[in-house]
Amino acid sequence: MPADPHVLDELRRLRARVPQLTGALATGVDGRVLAQDTPGVDGDAVAALIESAHGAAVKLADATGQGEFRELLVRGLHGFVATYAAGDGAVLTLLAQDRVNTGRLLLEGRRAAARIGELGELGELGDVRKPARHARPAAKAAAARTRTPRATRTSTTDARTTTES
């Protein structure tokens, strides 16, 4: 399948903004490659791994009560793999050198994933909707978190220490 030109443009702009990126890949949640800018990397093989990792991350976030999956960051000896939800049916994965500023990587990845997700919502990506889920029992409600009231602070501006010599 030919790469989606809108997504490919976004990947190239992203790589220009973050020079330490060594690759960028957009896939459907089903592992289908939408667009890739990954020199020297087999996009189809990585897409299959992304599908598995995404599925595991979705289940982990759900099982731990963290809500809907947003992103996954893996650090290896030579760099990072950052995977982001891009709307309901797409996933953005970035490959970066170890010296990348991780804050910048996360910020730029989130922005690009949001733009790719918008393209999917506009129908620009073809059919990348989430696969139909089988009916499952209602999940346990997350335990309600209670907040403890904060103690009032006492003013220390009047408490002066003097030394007499």
C-alpha atoms as a printed R data frame, in Angstrom:
    type eleno elety resid chain resno       x      y      z
1   ATOM     1    CA   MET     A     1   0.000  0.000  0.000
2   ATOM     2    CA   PRO     A     2   1.412  3.425 -0.883
3   ATOM     3    CA   ALA     A     3   2.238  5.788  1.964
4   ATOM     4    CA   ASP     A     4  -0.332  8.387  2.917
5   ATOM     5    CA   PRO     A     5   1.156 11.697  1.665
6   ATOM     6    CA   HIS     A     6  -0.330 13.802  4.505
7   ATOM     7    CA   VAL     A     7   1.096 11.535  7.181
8   ATOM     8    CA   LEU     A     8   4.435 11.265  5.401
9   ATOM     9    CA   ASP     A     9   4.666 15.075  5.308
10  ATOM    10    CA   GLU     A    10   3.980 15.177  9.054
11  ATOM    11    CA   LEU     A    11   6.684 12.583  9.714
12  ATOM    12    CA   ARG     A    12   9.218 14.530  7.671
13  ATOM    13    CA   ARG     A    13   8.365 17.813  9.415
14  ATOM    14    CA   LEU     A    14   8.714 16.064 12.748
15  ATOM    15    CA   ARG     A    15  12.139 14.696 11.842
16  ATOM    16    CA   ALA     A    16  13.211 18.205 10.789
17  ATOM    17    CA   ARG     A    17  12.083 19.642 14.166
18  ATOM    18    CA   VAL     A    18  13.852 16.936 16.183
19  ATOM    19    CA   PRO     A    19  17.180 16.197 14.467
20  ATOM    20    CA   GLN     A    20  18.015 13.318 16.840
21  ATOM    21    CA   LEU     A    21  15.137 11.252 15.411
22  ATOM    22    CA   THR     A    22  16.428  8.340 13.381
23  ATOM    23    CA   GLY     A    23  13.013  7.253 12.170
24  ATOM    24    CA   ALA     A    24   9.289  7.840 12.311
25  ATOM    25    CA   LEU     A    25   6.530  5.383 11.485
26  ATOM    26    CA   ALA     A    26   2.750  5.709 11.469
27  ATOM    27    CA   THR     A    27   0.688  2.519 11.551
28  ATOM    28    CA   GLY     A    28  -2.886  1.493 12.032
29  ATOM    29    CA   VAL     A    29  -3.636 -0.276 15.324
30  ATOM    30    CA   ASP     A    30  -3.888 -3.407 13.176
31  ATOM    31    CA   GLY     A    31  -0.178 -3.149 12.280
32  ATOM    32    CA   ARG     A    32  -0.709 -1.801  8.751
33  ATOM    33    CA   VAL     A    33   1.939  0.762  7.734
34  ATOM    34    CA   LEU     A    34   0.359  4.121  6.858
35  ATOM    35    CA   ALA     A    35   3.617  5.993  6.243
36  ATOM    36    CA   GLN     A    36   7.229  5.621  7.245
37  ATOM    37    CA   ASP     A    37  10.423  7.611  7.264
38  ATOM    38    CA   THR     A    38  12.715  4.973  8.716
39  ATOM    39    CA   PRO     A    39  15.945  4.620  6.742
40  ATOM    40    CA   GLY     A    40  17.557  1.225  7.264
41  ATOM    41    CA   VAL     A    41  14.613 -0.196  9.233
42  ATOM    42    CA   ASP     A    42  12.128 -2.773  7.947
43  ATOM    43    CA   GLY     A    43   8.866 -0.902  8.488
44  ATOM    44    CA   ASP     A    44   6.656 -3.983  8.177
45  ATOM    45    CA   ALA     A    45   8.621 -5.907 10.811
46  ATOM    46    CA   VAL     A    46   8.589 -2.944 13.191
47  ATOM    47    CA   ALA     A    47   4.858 -2.399 12.538
48  ATOM    48    CA   ALA     A    48   4.139 -5.964 13.661
49  ATOM    49    CA   LEU     A    49   6.071 -5.341 16.885
50  ATOM    50    CA   ILE     A    50   4.263 -2.026 17.371
51  ATOM    51    CA   GLU     A    51   0.926 -3.815 17.074
52  ATOM    52    CA   SER     A    52   1.956 -6.222 19.851
53  ATOM    53    CA   ALA     A    53   3.451 -3.522 22.074
54  ATOM    54    CA   HIS     A    54   0.417 -1.276 21.584
55  ATOM    55    CA   GLY     A    55  -1.928 -4.104 22.514
56  ATOM    56    CA   ALA     A    56   0.062 -4.880 25.648
57  ATOM    57    CA   ALA     A    57   0.244 -1.193 26.618
58  ATOM    58    CA   VAL     A    58  -3.525 -0.792 26.170
59  ATOM    59    CA   LYS     A    59  -4.157 -3.802 28.417
60  ATOM    60    CA   LEU     A    60  -1.627 -2.615 31.011
61  ATOM    61    CA   ALA     A    61  -3.126  0.874 31.202
62  ATOM    62    CA   ASP     A    62  -6.604 -0.616 31.526
63  ATOM    63    CA   ALA     A    63  -5.658 -3.251 34.118
64  ATOM    64    CA   THR     A    64  -3.910 -0.708 36.326
65  ATOM    65    CA   GLY     A    65  -6.720  1.840 36.155
66  ATOM    66    CA   GLN     A    66  -4.646  4.426 34.297
67  ATOM    67    CA   GLY     A    67  -7.271  5.055 31.654
68  ATOM    68    CA   GLU     A    68  -7.001  5.005 27.896
69  ATOM    69    CA   PHE     A    69  -3.545  4.384 26.392
70  ATOM    70    CA   ARG     A    70  -1.674  7.521 25.368
71  ATOM    71    CA   GLU     A    71   2.036  6.716 24.990
72  ATOM    72    CA   LEU     A    72   4.776  4.192 25.603
73  ATOM    73    CA   LEU     A    73   8.477  5.015 25.991
74  ATOM    74    CA   VAL     A    74  11.197  2.376 25.720
75  ATOM    75    CA   ARG     A    75  14.846  3.202 26.341
76  ATOM    76    CA   GLY     A    76  17.497  0.924 24.954
77  ATOM    77    CA   LEU     A    77  21.267  1.102 25.139
78  ATOM    78    CA   HIS     A    78  21.459  3.143 21.925
79  ATOM    79    CA   GLY     A    79  18.297  5.209 22.063
80  ATOM    80    CA   PHE     A    80  14.551  5.465 22.477
81  ATOM    81    CA   VAL     A    81  11.400  4.069 20.920
82  ATOM    82    CA   ALA     A    82   8.392  6.261 21.671
83  ATOM    83    CA   THR     A    83   4.906  5.128 20.674
84  ATOM    84    CA   TYR     A    84   1.835  7.378 20.809
85  ATOM    85    CA   ALA     A    85  -1.875  6.878 20.263
86  ATOM    86    CA   ALA     A    86  -2.828  8.893 17.182
87  ATOM    87    CA   GLY     A    87  -6.585  9.076 17.362
88  ATOM    88    CA   ASP     A    88  -8.701  5.950 17.601
89  ATOM    89    CA   GLY     A    89  -7.138  3.932 14.828
90  ATOM    90    CA   ALA     A    90  -3.508  4.942 14.353
91  ATOM    91    CA   VAL     A    91  -0.222  4.748 16.218
92  ATOM    92    CA   LEU     A    92   2.856  6.960 15.815
93  ATOM    93    CA   THR     A    93   6.245  5.481 16.642
94  ATOM    94    CA   LEU     A    94   9.462  7.482 16.822
95  ATOM    95    CA   LEU     A    95  13.017  6.172 16.939
96  ATOM    96    CA   ALA     A    96  15.547  8.500 18.550
97  ATOM    97    CA   GLN     A    97  19.210  8.633 19.468
98  ATOM    98    CA   ASP     A    98  20.177  8.293 23.122
99  ATOM    99    CA   ARG     A    99  21.210 11.950 23.262
100 ATOM   100    CA   VAL     A   100  17.722 13.248 22.370
101 ATOM   101    CA   ASN     A   101  16.083 15.635 24.803
102 ATOM   102    CA   THR     A   102  13.327 13.341 26.094
103 ATOM   103    CA   GLY     A   103  11.064 16.248 27.015
104 ATOM   104    CA   ARG     A   104  11.248 17.530 23.462
105 ATOM   105    CA   LEU     A   105  10.750 14.017 22.101
106 ATOM   106    CA   LEU     A   106   7.588 13.561 24.162
107 ATOM   107    CA   LEU     A   107   6.213 17.019 23.357
108 ATOM   108    CA   GLU     A   108   6.817 16.853 19.613
109 ATOM   109    CA   GLY     A   109   5.588 13.256 19.467
110 ATOM   110    CA   ARG     A   110   2.344 14.171 21.230
111 ATOM   111    CA   ARG     A   111   1.753 17.069 18.849
112 ATOM   112    CA   ALA     A   112   2.436 14.984 15.753
113 ATOM   113    CA   ALA     A   113   0.240 12.143 17.030
114 ATOM   114    CA   ALA     A   114  -2.607 14.613 17.578
115 ATOM   115    CA   ARG     A   115  -2.255 15.893 13.998
116 ATOM   116    CA   ILE     A   116  -2.174 12.365 12.589
117 ATOM   117    CA   GLY     A   117  -5.219 11.508 14.695
118 ATOM   118    CA   GLU     A   118  -7.031 14.526 13.237
119 ATOM   119    CA   LEU     A   119  -6.235 13.297  9.731
120 ATOM   120    CA   GLY     A   120  -7.826  9.980 10.651
121 ATOM   121    CA   GLU     A   121 -10.933 11.712 11.973
122 ATOM   122    CA   LEU     A   122 -11.202 13.692  8.747
123 ATOM   123    CA   GLY     A   123 -11.093 10.472  6.753
124 ATOM   124    CA   GLU     A   124  -7.727 11.337  5.197
125 ATOM   125    CA   LEU     A   125  -6.201  8.003  6.270
126 ATOM   126    CA   GLY     A   126  -8.785  5.704  4.811
127 ATOM   127    CA   ASP     A   127 -10.232  3.121  7.193
128 ATOM   128    CA   VAL     A   128  -8.076  3.156 10.348
129 ATOM   129    CA   ARG     A   129 -10.858  2.788 12.873
130 ATOM   130    CA   LYS     A   130 -10.353  0.665 15.950
131 ATOM   131    CA   PRO     A   131 -11.169 -2.976 15.379
132 ATOM   132    CA   ALA     A   132 -14.503 -4.031 16.862
133 ATOM   133    CA   ARG     A   133 -14.137 -5.278 20.412
134 ATOM   134    CA   HIS     A   134 -15.991 -8.281 21.655
135 ATOM   135    CA   ALA     A   135 -18.460 -7.628 24.418
136 ATOM   136    CA   ARG     A   136 -16.835 -8.016 27.790
137 ATOM   137    CA   PRO     A   137 -18.065 -7.673 31.323
138 ATOM   138    CA   ALA     A   138 -18.047 -4.198 32.774
139 ATOM   139    CA   ALA     A   139 -14.689 -3.305 34.229
140 ATOM   140    CA   LYS     A   140 -14.396 -2.825 37.937
141 ATOM   141    CA   ALA     A   141 -14.862  0.767 38.876
142 ATOM   142    CA   ALA     A   142 -11.618  2.382 39.891
143 ATOM   143    CA   ALA     A   143 -11.356  2.940 43.594
144 ATOM   144    CA   ALA     A   144 -12.399  6.458 44.432
145 ATOM   145    CA   ARG     A   145  -9.467  8.545 45.483
146 ATOM   146    CA   THR     A   146  -9.991 10.720 48.488
147 ATOM   147    CA   ARG     A   147  -8.071 13.849 49.143
148 ATOM   148    CA   THR     A   148  -6.887 14.706 52.574
149 ATOM   149    CA   PRO     A   149  -7.398 18.361 53.417
150 ATOM   150    CA   ARG     A   150  -4.212 20.300 53.562
151 ATOM   151    CA   ALA     A   151  -3.187 21.648 56.955
152 ATOM   152    CA   THR     A   152  -3.209 25.408 57.230
153 ATOM   153    CA   ARG     A   153   0.161 27.020 57.171
154 ATOM   154    CA   THR     A   154   1.353 29.119 60.035
155 ATOM   155    CA   SER     A   155   3.025 32.361 59.289
156 ATOM   156    CA   THR     A   156   6.704 32.481 60.142
157 ATOM   157    CA   THR     A   157   7.248 36.120 59.256
158 ATOM   158    CA   ASP     A   158   6.841 37.220 62.888
159 ATOM   159    CA   ALA     A   159   9.094 34.545 64.288
160 ATOM   160    CA   ARG     A   160  12.452 36.307 64.332
161 ATOM   161    CA   THR     A   161  15.482 35.036 66.020
162 ATOM   162    CA   THR     A   162  17.740 37.562 67.654
163 ATOM   163    CA   THR     A   163  21.109 37.049 69.135
164 ATOM   164    CA   GLU     A   164  22.352 39.356 71.789
165 ATOM   165    CA   SER     A   165  26.031 39.635 72.415
